[in-house]
mmCIF file of C-alpha atoms in Angstrom:
data_model
loop_
_atom_site.group_PDB
_atom_site.id
_atom_site.type_symbol
_atom_site.label_atom_id
_atom_site.label_comp_id
_atom_site.label_asym_id
_atom_site.label_seq_id
_atom_site.Cartn_x
_atom_site.Cartn_y
_atom_site.Cartn_z
ATOM 1 C CA MET A 6 0.022 -0.044 -0.025
ATOM 2 C CA SER A 7 1.307 3.382 -0.890
ATOM 3 C CA SER A 8 2.367 5.514 1.960
ATOM 4 C CA THR A 9 1.223 8.842 0.313
ATOM 5 C CA SER A 10 -2.354 9.537 -0.229
ATOM 6 C CA GLU A 11 -3.771 11.471 -2.993
ATOM 7 C CA GLN A 12 -5.660 14.751 -2.402
ATOM 8 C CA PRO A 13 -9.345 14.056 -3.184
ATOM 9 C CA LYS A 14 -10.694 16.034 -6.182
ATOM 10 C CA SER A 15 -13.466 18.542 -5.666
ATOM 11 C CA LEU A 16 -16.956 17.571 -6.729
ATOM 12 C CA PHE A 17 -17.239 20.717 -8.671
ATOM 13 C CA ARG A 18 -14.364 21.421 -11.083
ATOM 14 C CA ASP A 19 -13.095 24.609 -12.765
ATOM 15 C CA ILE A 20 -13.691 24.976 -16.398
ATOM 16 C CA ASN A 21 -10.125 24.296 -17.944
ATOM 17 C CA ALA A 22 -9.413 23.438 -21.459
ATOM 18 C CA ASP A 23 -6.126 21.567 -20.497
ATOM 19 C CA ASP A 24 -8.065 19.259 -17.972
ATOM 20 C CA GLU A 25 -7.657 15.752 -19.311
ATOM 21 C CA ASP A 26 -10.216 14.346 -16.888
ATOM 22 C CA PRO A 27 -13.239 16.706 -16.875
ATOM 23 C CA GLU A 28 -15.361 14.437 -14.726
ATOM 24 C CA VAL A 29 -18.295 14.300 -17.210
ATOM 25 C CA THR A 30 -21.056 11.855 -15.917
ATOM 26 C CA GLU A 31 -23.038 10.113 -18.785
ATOM 27 C CA ILE A 32 -26.553 8.609 -18.194
ATOM 28 C CA GLU A 33 -28.805 6.910 -20.672
ATOM 29 C CA SER A 34 -32.070 8.945 -21.122
ATOM 30 C CA LEU A 35 -35.265 8.648 -23.060
ATOM 31 C CA CYS A 36 -35.493 10.912 -26.095
ATOM 32 C CA LEU A 37 -38.679 12.765 -26.031
ATOM 33 C CA ARG A 38 -38.629 13.354 -29.757
ATOM 34 C CA CYS A 39 -38.185 9.658 -31.067
ATOM 35 C CA HIS A 40 -38.734 7.935 -27.671
ATOM 36 C CA ASP A 41 -35.551 5.833 -28.104
ATOM 37 C CA GLN A 42 -32.562 5.976 -25.898
ATOM 38 C CA GLY A 43 -30.200 8.941 -25.791
ATOM 39 C CA THR A 44 -27.363 10.184 -23.685
ATOM 40 C CA THR A 45 -27.403 12.915 -21.041
ATOM 41 C CA ARG A 46 -23.945 14.282 -19.937
ATOM 42 C CA LEU A 47 -23.646 16.091 -16.605
ATOM 43 C CA PHE A 48 -20.724 18.429 -15.780
ATOM 44 C CA LEU A 49 -20.433 19.994 -12.299
ATOM 45 C CA THR A 50 -18.445 23.158 -12.518
ATOM 46 C CA LYS A 51 -17.596 26.468 -10.810
ATOM 47 C CA ILE A 52 -18.258 29.870 -12.318
ATOM 48 C CA PRO A 53 -15.479 32.146 -11.502
ATOM 49 C CA PHE A 54 -16.474 34.806 -8.888
ATOM 50 C CA PHE A 55 -20.099 33.249 -8.776
ATOM 51 C CA ARG A 56 -20.955 29.754 -7.567
ATOM 52 C CA GLU A 57 -21.339 26.174 -8.432
ATOM 53 C CA VAL A 58 -23.644 24.885 -11.337
ATOM 54 C CA ILE A 59 -24.577 21.821 -12.978
ATOM 55 C CA VAL A 60 -24.326 21.920 -16.920
ATOM 56 C CA SER A 61 -26.422 19.099 -18.657
ATOM 57 C CA SER A 62 -26.367 18.133 -22.291
ATOM 58 C CA PHE A 63 -28.597 15.626 -24.134
ATOM 59 C CA SER A 64 -28.084 14.026 -27.498
ATOM 60 C CA CYS A 65 -29.837 11.364 -29.386
ATOM 61 C CA ASP A 66 -27.827 9.372 -32.037
ATOM 62 C CA HIS A 67 -31.118 7.946 -33.535
ATOM 63 C CA CYS A 68 -32.866 11.265 -34.540
ATOM 64 C CA GLY A 69 -30.057 13.809 -33.979
ATOM 65 C CA HIS A 70 -31.884 15.736 -31.336
ATOM 66 C CA HIS A 71 -29.570 17.829 -29.061
ATOM 67 C CA ASP A 72 -30.476 20.011 -26.045
ATOM 68 C CA SER A 73 -28.669 21.480 -23.170
ATOM 69 C CA GLU A 74 -29.552 23.139 -19.829
ATOM 70 C CA LEU A 75 -27.936 24.851 -16.845
ATOM 71 C CA GLN A 76 -29.131 24.444 -13.213
ATOM 72 C CA PRO A 77 -27.771 26.090 -10.003
ATOM 73 C CA ALA A 78 -26.224 23.694 -7.620
ATOM 74 C CA GLY A 79 -27.329 25.678 -4.664
ATOM 75 C CA ARG A 80 -30.593 26.662 -3.247
ATOM 76 C CA ILE A 81 -32.701 29.756 -4.099
ATOM 77 C CA GLN A 82 -31.071 32.878 -2.736
ATOM 78 C CA GLU A 83 -32.657 35.066 -0.041
ATOM 79 C CA LYS A 84 -32.748 38.202 -2.546
ATOM 80 C CA GLY A 85 -33.271 38.407 -6.256
ATOM 81 C CA VAL A 86 -30.598 40.026 -8.489
ATOM 82 C CA GLN A 87 -30.722 42.321 -11.361
ATOM 83 C CA TYR A 88 -27.693 43.041 -13.570
ATOM 84 C CA SER A 89 -27.510 45.858 -16.040
ATOM 85 C CA VAL A 90 -24.526 45.970 -18.361
ATOM 86 C CA THR A 91 -23.613 48.348 -21.179
ATOM 87 C CA ILE A 92 -22.353 46.534 -24.191
ATOM 88 C CA LYS A 93 -19.743 48.485 -26.227
ATOM 89 C CA ASN A 94 -17.300 46.269 -27.757
ATOM 90 C CA SER A 95 -16.607 42.740 -28.858
ATOM 91 C CA LYS A 96 -15.057 42.088 -25.278
ATOM 92 C CA ASP A 97 -18.468 42.750 -23.815
ATOM 93 C CA LEU A 98 -20.056 40.307 -26.111
ATOM 94 C CA ASP A 99 -17.747 37.616 -24.755
ATOM 95 C CA ARG A 100 -18.771 38.102 -21.205
ATOM 96 C CA GLN A 101 -19.894 34.813 -19.456
ATOM 97 C CA PHE A 102 -23.568 34.805 -19.001
ATOM 98 C CA VAL A 103 -25.404 32.318 -16.567
ATOM 99 C CA GLN A 104 -29.356 32.318 -17.087
ATOM 100 C CA THR A 105 -31.379 30.080 -14.867
ATOM 101 C CA ASN A 106 -34.800 28.888 -15.866
ATOM 102 C CA SER A 107 -36.414 31.674 -13.777
ATOM 103 C CA ALA A 108 -34.447 34.607 -15.132
ATOM 104 C CA SER A 109 -35.647 37.070 -17.909
ATOM 105 C CA VAL A 110 -33.445 38.909 -20.299
ATOM 106 C CA SER A 111 -34.275 42.396 -21.846
ATOM 107 C CA ILE A 112 -32.685 44.853 -24.250
ATOM 108 C CA PRO A 113 -34.233 48.283 -23.457
ATOM 109 C CA GLU A 114 -33.040 49.943 -26.771
ATOM 110 C CA LEU A 115 -35.204 47.317 -28.800
ATOM 111 C CA GLU A 116 -38.042 47.108 -26.270
ATOM 112 C CA PHE A 117 -37.200 43.345 -26.394
ATOM 113 C CA GLU A 118 -37.669 41.010 -23.479
ATOM 114 C CA SER A 119 -37.218 37.214 -23.459
ATOM 115 C CA PRO A 120 -39.241 35.604 -20.632
ATOM 116 C CA PRO A 121 -37.823 32.748 -18.394
ATOM 117 C CA ASN A 122 -36.724 29.785 -20.398
ATOM 118 C CA LYS A 123 -34.320 26.940 -20.012
ATOM 119 C CA GLY A 124 -31.148 27.621 -17.926
ATOM 120 C CA VAL A 125 -27.963 28.262 -20.073
ATOM 121 C CA LEU A 126 -24.275 28.780 -19.639
ATOM 122 C CA THR A 127 -23.285 30.992 -22.652
ATOM 123 C CA THR A 128 -22.083 34.472 -23.398
ATOM 124 C CA VAL A 129 -23.831 37.842 -24.114
ATOM 125 C CA GLU A 130 -23.290 36.961 -27.997
ATOM 126 C CA GLY A 131 -24.893 33.598 -27.240
ATOM 127 C CA ILE A 132 -27.871 35.140 -25.646
ATOM 128 C CA ILE A 133 -28.470 37.281 -28.704
ATOM 129 C CA ASP A 134 -28.150 34.289 -30.940
ATOM 130 C CA ARG A 135 -30.460 32.289 -28.768
ATOM 131 C CA ALA A 136 -33.125 35.048 -29.197
ATOM 132 C CA VAL A 137 -32.477 35.028 -32.968
ATOM 133 C CA ASP A 138 -32.994 31.231 -33.145
ATOM 134 C CA GLY A 139 -36.230 31.374 -31.186
ATOM 135 C CA LEU A 140 -37.606 34.227 -33.510
ATOM 136 C CA ASN A 141 -36.567 32.192 -36.583
ATOM 137 C CA GLN A 142 -38.692 29.186 -35.612
ATOM 138 C CA ASP A 143 -41.887 28.786 -37.753
ATOM 139 C CA GLN A 144 -40.495 31.728 -40.017
ATOM 140 C CA VAL A 145 -40.899 29.400 -43.116
ATOM 141 C CA LEU A 146 -44.485 28.605 -42.391
ATOM 142 C CA ARG A 147 -45.226 32.208 -41.299
ATOM 143 C CA ARG A 148 -43.928 33.719 -44.440
ATOM 144 C CA ILE A 149 -46.675 31.739 -46.288
ATOM 145 C CA GLN A 150 -49.551 32.276 -43.971
ATOM 146 C CA HIS A 151 -48.819 35.780 -42.439
ATOM 147 C CA PRO A 152 -46.124 37.424 -44.762
ATOM 148 C CA GLU A 153 -46.550 40.837 -43.167
ATOM 149 C CA VAL A 154 -45.822 39.524 -39.612
ATOM 150 C CA ALA A 155 -42.929 37.416 -40.941
ATOM 151 C CA GLU A 156 -41.551 40.561 -42.556
ATOM 152 C CA GLN A 157 -41.767 42.516 -39.245
ATOM 153 C CA ILE A 158 -40.014 39.537 -37.410
ATOM 154 C CA ASP A 159 -37.342 39.556 -40.064
ATOM 155 C CA ASN A 160 -36.636 43.190 -39.542
ATOM 156 C CA PHE A 161 -36.449 42.695 -35.920
ATOM 157 C CA ILE A 162 -34.057 39.787 -36.251
ATOM 158 C CA LYS A 163 -31.757 41.974 -38.401
ATOM 159 C CA LYS A 164 -31.880 44.691 -35.545
ATOM 160 C CA LEU A 165 -30.696 41.980 -33.071
ATOM 161 C CA GLN A 166 -27.912 40.762 -35.366
ATOM 162 C CA ASP A 167 -26.728 44.422 -35.853
ATOM 163 C CA LEU A 168 -26.222 44.525 -32.038
ATOM 164 C CA LYS A 169 -23.194 42.118 -32.441
ATOM 165 C CA SER A 170 -21.323 44.700 -34.541
ATOM 166 C CA CYS A 171 -21.351 47.090 -31.455
ATOM 167 C CA SER A 172 -21.659 50.065 -33.709
ATOM 168 C CA THR A 173 -24.008 51.548 -31.059
ATOM 169 C CA PRO A 174 -23.793 50.772 -27.329
ATOM 170 C CA PHE A 175 -26.742 48.928 -25.967
ATOM 171 C CA HIS A 176 -27.818 47.571 -22.623
ATOM 172 C CA ILE A 177 -28.636 44.006 -21.620
ATOM 173 C CA ILE A 178 -30.560 43.503 -18.401
ATOM 174 C CA LEU A 179 -30.680 40.098 -16.569
ATOM 175 C CA ASP A 180 -33.461 39.866 -13.938
ATOM 176 C CA ASP A 181 -33.677 36.690 -11.788
ATOM 177 C CA PRO A 182 -35.945 36.494 -8.579
ATOM 178 C CA SER A 183 -34.043 33.279 -7.518
ATOM 179 C CA GLY A 184 -30.811 35.232 -7.291
ATOM 180 C CA ASN A 185 -28.894 32.492 -9.201
ATOM 181 C CA SER A 186 -28.028 34.262 -12.401
ATOM 182 C CA PHE A 187 -24.846 36.044 -13.330
ATOM 183 C CA ILE A 188 -23.113 38.128 -15.911
ATOM 184 C CA GLU A 189 -19.270 38.057 -15.789
ATOM 185 C CA ASN A 190 -17.301 41.060 -14.561
ATOM 186 C CA PRO A 191 -14.121 40.962 -16.703
ATOM 187 C CA TYR A 192 -12.478 43.286 -14.075
ATOM 188 C CA PRO A 193 -13.384 41.832 -10.860
ATOM 189 C CA PHE A 194 -10.495 43.529 -8.842
ATOM 190 C CA PHE A 195 -10.297 46.862 -10.606
ATOM 191 C CA ILE A 196 -12.682 48.818 -8.497
ATOM 192 C CA CYS A 197 -10.994 47.766 -5.233
ATOM 193 C CA ASN A 198 -7.462 48.138 -6.571
ATOM 194 C CA GLU A 199 -8.090 51.682 -7.879
ATOM 195 C CA SER A 200 -9.747 52.658 -4.514
ATOM 196 C CA LEU A 201 -6.440 51.571 -2.887
ATOM 197 C CA GLY A 202 -4.290 53.262 -5.321
ATOM 198 C CA ILE A 203 -2.804 50.000 -6.576
ATOM 199 C CA GLN A 204 -3.980 50.247 -10.165
ATOM 200 C CA GLU A 205 -4.088 53.369 -12.264
ATOM 201 C CA SER A 206 -7.610 54.112 -13.792
ATOM 202 C CA GLU A 207 -6.060 54.725 -17.371
ATOM 203 C CA GLU A 208 -5.215 50.901 -17.563
ATOM 204 C CA VAL A 209 -8.960 50.117 -18.205
ATOM 205 C CA ASP A 210 -11.421 52.448 -19.719
ATOM 206 C CA LYS A 211 -13.742 53.527 -16.841
ATOM 207 C CA GLU A 212 -16.735 53.325 -19.163
ATOM 208 C CA GLU A 213 -15.980 49.612 -19.699
ATOM 209 C CA LYS A 214 -16.153 48.824 -15.932
ATOM 210 C CA PHE A 215 -18.788 46.454 -14.742
ATOM 211 C CA ASN A 216 -21.999 48.014 -13.628
ATOM 212 C CA ALA A 217 -24.158 45.689 -11.676
ATOM 213 C CA LYS A 218 -26.875 46.562 -9.281
ATOM 214 C CA ASP A 219 -26.388 45.677 -5.562
ATOM 215 C CA GLU A 220 -22.613 44.948 -6.148
ATOM 216 C CA VAL A 221 -20.546 45.156 -3.106
ATOM 217 C CA VAL A 222 -16.768 45.707 -3.063
ATOM 218 C CA GLN A 223 -15.208 45.131 0.298
ATOM 219 C CA PHE A 224 -11.715 46.205 1.553
ATOM 220 C CA PRO A 225 -10.232 46.937 5.021
ATOM 221 C CA SER A 226 -10.409 50.325 6.592
ATOM 222 C CA ASN A 227 -9.963 52.006 9.878
ATOM 223 C CA CYS A 228 -13.011 51.886 12.147
ATOM 224 C CA PRO A 229 -14.600 55.463 12.507
ATOM 225 C CA GLY A 230 -15.770 54.490 15.969
ATOM 226 C CA TYR A 231 -12.377 53.674 17.377
ATOM 227 C CA ILE A 232 -9.618 56.335 18.129
ATOM 228 C CA PRO A 233 -6.041 54.686 18.171
ATOM 229 C CA HIS A 234 -4.263 54.712 21.573
ATOM 230 C CA PHE A 235 -7.473 55.896 23.324
ATOM 231 C CA LYS A 236 -10.875 54.088 23.397
ATOM 232 C CA GLU A 237 -14.136 53.471 21.775
ATOM 233 C CA VAL A 238 -16.372 56.488 21.114
ATOM 234 C CA VAL A 239 -19.942 56.972 19.652
ATOM 235 C CA LEU A 240 -20.097 59.568 16.709
ATOM 236 C CA MET A 241 -23.631 60.903 16.215
ATOM 237 C CA ALA A 242 -24.734 63.160 13.434
ATOM 238 C CA SER A 243 -28.197 64.657 12.805
ATOM 239 C CA THR A 244 -29.673 66.570 9.884
ATOM 240 C CA CYS A 245 -33.127 68.194 9.415
ATOM 241 C CA ASP A 246 -34.691 68.090 5.974
ATOM 242 C CA ALA A 247 -37.092 70.875 6.812
ATOM 243 C CA CYS A 248 -34.569 73.656 7.675
ATOM 244 C CA GLY A 249 -31.235 72.129 6.710
ATOM 245 C CA LEU A 250 -29.739 72.160 10.068
ATOM 246 C CA ARG A 251 -26.800 69.817 10.648
ATOM 247 C CA ASP A 252 -25.137 68.847 13.876
ATOM 248 C CA SER A 253 -22.781 66.252 15.105
ATOM 249 C CA GLU A 254 -21.633 65.201 18.607
ATOM 250 C CA VAL A 255 -19.366 62.594 20.144
ATOM 251 C CA LYS A 256 -19.823 60.553 23.293
ATOM 252 C CA GLY A 257 -17.336 58.315 25.147
ATOM 253 C CA GLY A 258 -18.285 54.691 24.645
ATOM 254 C CA ALA A 259 -17.122 53.377 27.987
ATOM 255 C CA GLY A 260 -18.888 55.708 30.518
ATOM 256 C CA MET A 261 -17.080 58.026 32.869
ATOM 257 C CA GLU A 262 -13.513 57.254 34.046
ATOM 258 C CA PRO A 263 -12.613 56.999 37.699
ATOM 259 C CA LYS A 264 -10.412 60.094 37.567
ATOM 260 C CA GLY A 265 -10.436 63.343 35.531
ATOM 261 C CA ARG A 266 -7.784 64.076 33.013
ATOM 262 C CA LYS A 267 -5.904 67.224 32.214
ATOM 263 C CA ILE A 268 -4.135 67.382 28.805
ATOM 264 C CA THR A 269 -1.708 70.233 28.007
ATOM 265 C CA LEU A 270 0.014 70.773 24.678
ATOM 266 C CA LYS A 271 2.585 73.439 23.842
ATOM 267 C CA ILE A 272 2.073 74.582 20.283
ATOM 268 C CA THR A 273 5.485 74.846 18.584
ATOM 269 C CA ASP A 274 4.711 74.259 14.873
ATOM 270 C CA PRO A 275 1.747 74.992 12.674
ATOM 271 C CA SER A 276 1.551 71.147 12.006
ATOM 272 C CA ASP A 277 0.352 70.853 15.649
ATOM 273 C CA LEU A 278 -2.964 72.505 14.584
ATOM 274 C CA THR A 279 -3.691 69.256 12.525
ATOM 275 C CA ARG A 280 -3.650 66.987 15.511
ATOM 276 C CA ASP A 281 -6.922 65.141 16.332
ATOM 277 C CA VAL A 282 -8.877 66.341 19.225
ATOM 278 C CA LEU A 283 -11.856 64.507 21.018
ATOM 279 C CA LYS A 284 -13.446 67.008 23.316
ATOM 280 C CA SER A 285 -16.362 65.658 25.453
ATOM 281 C CA ASP A 286 -19.159 67.820 26.368
ATOM 282 C CA MET A 287 -17.876 68.244 29.926
ATOM 283 C CA CYS A 288 -14.467 69.274 28.878
ATOM 284 C CA CYS A 289 -13.036 72.692 29.610
ATOM 285 C CA VAL A 290 -10.659 74.388 27.082
ATOM 286 C CA MET A 291 -8.119 76.652 28.482
ATOM 287 C CA ILE A 292 -5.381 78.979 26.843
ATOM 288 C CA PRO A 293 -3.326 80.205 29.824
ATOM 289 C CA GLU A 294 -1.419 82.833 27.757
ATOM 290 C CA LEU A 295 -4.846 84.588 26.862
ATOM 291 C CA ASP A 296 -6.333 84.013 30.403
ATOM 292 C CA PHE A 297 -9.162 81.980 28.431
ATOM 293 C CA SER A 298 -11.275 79.127 29.859
ATOM 294 C CA THR A 299 -14.586 77.602 28.768
ATOM 295 C CA GLU A 300 -17.061 76.188 31.219
ATOM 296 C CA MET A 301 -18.228 72.544 31.425
ATOM 297 C CA SER A 302 -21.245 71.848 28.988
ATOM 298 C CA SER A 303 -20.606 75.200 27.190
ATOM 299 C CA MET A 304 -19.723 73.413 24.022
ATOM 300 C CA PRO A 305 -21.032 70.086 22.765
ATOM 301 C CA GLY A 306 -18.756 67.101 22.436
ATOM 302 C CA LYS A 307 -16.945 66.891 19.061
ATOM 303 C CA PHE A 308 -14.080 64.902 17.284
ATOM 304 C CA THR A 309 -12.148 67.415 15.148
ATOM 305 C CA THR A 310 -8.543 68.987 14.997
ATOM 306 C CA LEU A 311 -6.967 71.764 17.064
ATOM 307 C CA GLU A 312 -7.553 74.144 14.219
ATOM 308 C CA GLY A 313 -11.358 73.022 14.087
ATOM 309 C CA LEU A 314 -11.654 73.471 17.905
ATOM 310 C CA LEU A 315 -10.251 76.999 17.670
ATOM 311 C CA ASP A 316 -12.800 77.519 14.813
ATOM 312 C CA ASP A 317 -15.640 76.472 17.037
ATOM 313 C CA ILE A 318 -14.581 78.789 19.765
ATOM 314 C CA ILE A 319 -14.188 81.766 17.482
ATOM 315 C CA SER A 320 -17.658 81.026 15.855
ATOM 316 C CA GLN A 321 -19.208 80.830 19.224
ATOM 317 C CA LEU A 322 -17.733 84.054 20.412
ATOM 318 C CA GLU A 323 -18.562 85.974 17.197
ATOM 319 C CA LYS A 324 -21.929 84.529 16.135
ATOM 320 C CA THR A 325 -23.752 83.190 19.298
ATOM 321 C CA ASN A 326 -22.311 85.471 21.998
ATOM 322 C CA PRO A 327 -25.288 87.819 23.283
ATOM 323 C CA PHE A 328 -22.854 90.712 23.511
ATOM 324 C CA MET A 329 -22.135 90.581 19.805
ATOM 325 C CA ILE A 330 -25.703 90.565 18.471
ATOM 326 C CA GLY A 331 -29.065 92.033 19.211
ATOM 327 C CA ASP A 332 -30.157 94.589 21.916
ATOM 328 C CA SER A 333 -27.532 93.303 24.157
ATOM 329 C CA THR A 334 -24.786 94.697 22.111
ATOM 330 C CA GLN A 335 -22.138 96.878 23.943
ATOM 331 C CA ASP A 336 -19.486 98.705 21.996
ATOM 332 C CA ASP A 337 -16.656 98.364 24.626
ATOM 333 C CA LYS A 338 -17.253 94.541 25.086
ATOM 334 C CA VAL A 339 -17.676 93.985 21.355
ATOM 335 C CA SER A 340 -14.377 95.606 20.764
ATOM 336 C CA LYS A 341 -12.663 93.332 23.377
ATOM 337 C CA ILE A 342 -14.150 90.193 21.975
ATOM 338 C CA LYS A 343 -13.092 91.047 18.433
ATOM 339 C CA GLN A 344 -9.509 91.800 19.688
ATOM 340 C CA PHE A 345 -9.544 88.266 21.556
ATOM 341 C CA CYS A 346 -10.849 86.595 18.425
ATOM 342 C CA GLU A 347 -8.131 88.158 16.191
ATOM 343 C CA LYS A 348 -5.558 86.586 18.681
ATOM 344 C CA LEU A 349 -7.335 83.101 18.377
ATOM 345 C CA LYS A 350 -7.222 83.470 14.651
ATOM 346 C CA LYS A 351 -3.456 84.176 14.665
ATOM 347 C CA ILE A 352 -2.892 81.024 16.787
ATOM 348 C CA LYS A 353 -5.229 79.009 14.401
ATOM 349 C CA LEU A 354 -3.111 80.362 11.281
ATOM 350 C CA GLY A 355 0.072 79.333 13.087
ATOM 351 C CA GLU A 356 1.157 82.974 13.197
ATOM 352 C CA GLU A 357 1.566 82.782 17.038
ATOM 353 C CA LEU A 358 3.383 79.938 18.570
ATOM 354 C CA ASP A 359 4.526 78.810 21.938
ATOM 355 C CA VAL A 360 1.137 78.914 23.364
ATOM 356 C CA HIS A 361 -0.461 76.181 25.416
ATOM 357 C CA ILE A 362 -3.817 74.509 24.759
ATOM 358 C CA CYS A 363 -5.229 72.654 27.778
ATOM 359 C CA LEU A 364 -8.184 70.209 27.922
ATOM 360 C CA ASP A 365 -9.443 69.759 31.368
ATOM 361 C CA ASP A 366 -12.002 66.881 31.448
ATOM 362 C CA PRO A 367 -13.402 65.657 34.824
ATOM 363 C CA THR A 368 -14.978 62.773 33.151
ATOM 364 C CA GLY A 369 -11.592 61.618 31.554
ATOM 365 C CA ASN A 370 -13.251 61.143 28.174
ATOM 366 C CA SER A 371 -11.149 63.678 26.105
ATOM 367 C CA TYR A 372 -8.180 63.026 23.963
ATOM 368 C CA LEU A 373 -5.501 64.958 22.146
ATOM 369 C CA GLN A 374 -3.400 63.051 19.353
ATOM 370 C CA ASN A 375 0.065 62.201 20.324
ATOM 371 C CA VAL A 376 2.061 62.290 17.070
ATOM 372 C CA TYR A 377 4.894 60.509 18.616
ATOM 373 C CA ALA A 378 2.842 57.409 19.836
ATOM 374 C CA PRO A 379 3.520 54.967 21.303
ATOM 375 C CA ASP A 380 6.479 57.144 22.513
ATOM 376 C CA GLU A 381 5.924 60.064 24.828
ATOM 377 C CA ASP A 382 5.270 63.611 23.222
ATOM 378 C CA PRO A 383 7.862 65.950 24.459
ATOM 379 C CA ASN A 384 5.496 68.871 24.158
ATOM 380 C CA MET A 385 2.410 67.287 25.761
ATOM 381 C CA THR A 386 1.775 66.417 29.436
ATOM 382 C CA ILE A 387 -1.257 64.246 30.639
ATOM 383 C CA GLU A 388 -2.195 64.450 34.326
ATOM 384 C CA ASP A 389 -4.817 62.277 35.784
ATOM 385 C CA TYR A 390 -6.442 63.663 38.980
ATOM 386 C CA THR A 391 -9.015 63.033 41.619
ATOM 387 C CA ARG A 392 -12.198 65.055 40.993
ATOM 388 C CA THR A 393 -13.159 67.754 43.566
ATOM 389 C CA LYS A 394 -16.454 67.642 45.479
ATOM 390 C CA GLU A 395 -17.777 70.489 43.382
ATOM 391 C CA GLN A 396 -17.002 68.709 40.219
ATOM 392 C CA ASP A 397 -18.688 65.477 41.629
ATOM 393 C CA ASP A 398 -21.687 67.497 42.451
ATOM 394 C CA GLU A 399 -21.956 69.282 38.972
ATOM 395 C CA LEU A 400 -21.566 65.878 37.269
ATOM 396 C CA GLY A 401 -24.210 64.470 39.521
ATOM 397 C CA ILE A 402 -21.903 61.715 40.873
ATOM 398 C CA SER A 403 -22.517 62.709 44.489
ATOM 399 C CA ASP A 404 -26.318 61.903 44.016
ATOM 400 C CA MET A 405 -25.544 58.465 42.468
ATOM 401 C CA LYS A 406 -26.285 55.385 44.514
ATOM 402 C CA THR A 407 -24.731 52.179 42.825
ATOM 403 C CA GLU A 408 -24.655 49.933 45.961
ATOM 404 C CA ASN A 409 -27.537 48.502 48.068
ATOM 405 C CA TYR A 410 -29.957 50.472 45.999
ATOM 406 C CA GLU A 411 -32.789 48.078 46.248
ATOM 407 C CA SER A 412 -34.914 48.650 49.299
ATOM 408 C CA SER A 413 -35.271 45.559 51.483
ATOM 409 C CA GLU A 414 -38.682 44.779 53.087
#
């Protein structure tokens, strides 16, 4: 007995012209035309980027009858599928075409639709030839009995055959409620590769790209709900179709931290303004050089950059400050606020450096990007501190009871 065991062959084989053993099963079958014995051949194969199918072919040596059919090897899918492909050249005519017995084919430009028929494995050109063959049936008899109808059909057959010249682009639509039909995409990796910058778009004409409804392209990307070297967060965005208002907010995904956190960054270069910032709604923003500080809950939580955070502060001072608009306007205060906003704008533009931005968050849910991570940032300090009683009161922690809160009778 041999010590090495051969790897078992798969039941469903790839279509390969070099395969010397294609695993075709032959079965004697009754010919429905002459009622003599014919032969049915079964071939179990895989359609690339699709699924397994069973191709069957019947032939009768007695009367010369031939027939073929394709059946999906799997179950009916949960959803139907509709493919719409623009045919522009001979390559498109060579696209592999899988039509099950529940699928219909239509060509909108000719107002032509072929109802569900026998399943078939062919090409787009083969589908056109199949439609021509179907229309040509009984044309000899029809030319004698109904010459006008026969002439109209001949004209339509010519239009179908002219499609194969591809002189004018046309669409072919495959609609299958069973979800088991398929039109080949000759560029299966093109869309994903181009998105990742691997393949230049000039290599393939963009107009020739596969256009199938419900096509899904998957590729790995960073999760928008996770901030590296920090924690999970919840990003929320709301829009109003009535007034056009848009708003966004961010919340920590892990609750309140046991200690507060104070993050201080010294801005030494304009590139520091591009650092990511997660500011919770309870975080105070301070600029010691300007004697500036916001209060807790004065600004909503936001995930932005340092530049964006300064923009929000400037916008709040200039547009929503009651001293800047309406009857509450006071010239002296307006002048001071404008001067202060000018200083903030200079910091935002990188014209004034060596200033400190401080995020003081008693909930510990704010974050400032460390561009040197995982190493320490020489210009940033992080201090975790115990909250004061006043902070606990303001956060409502003092009134929380998390132990023995169920009354016993």
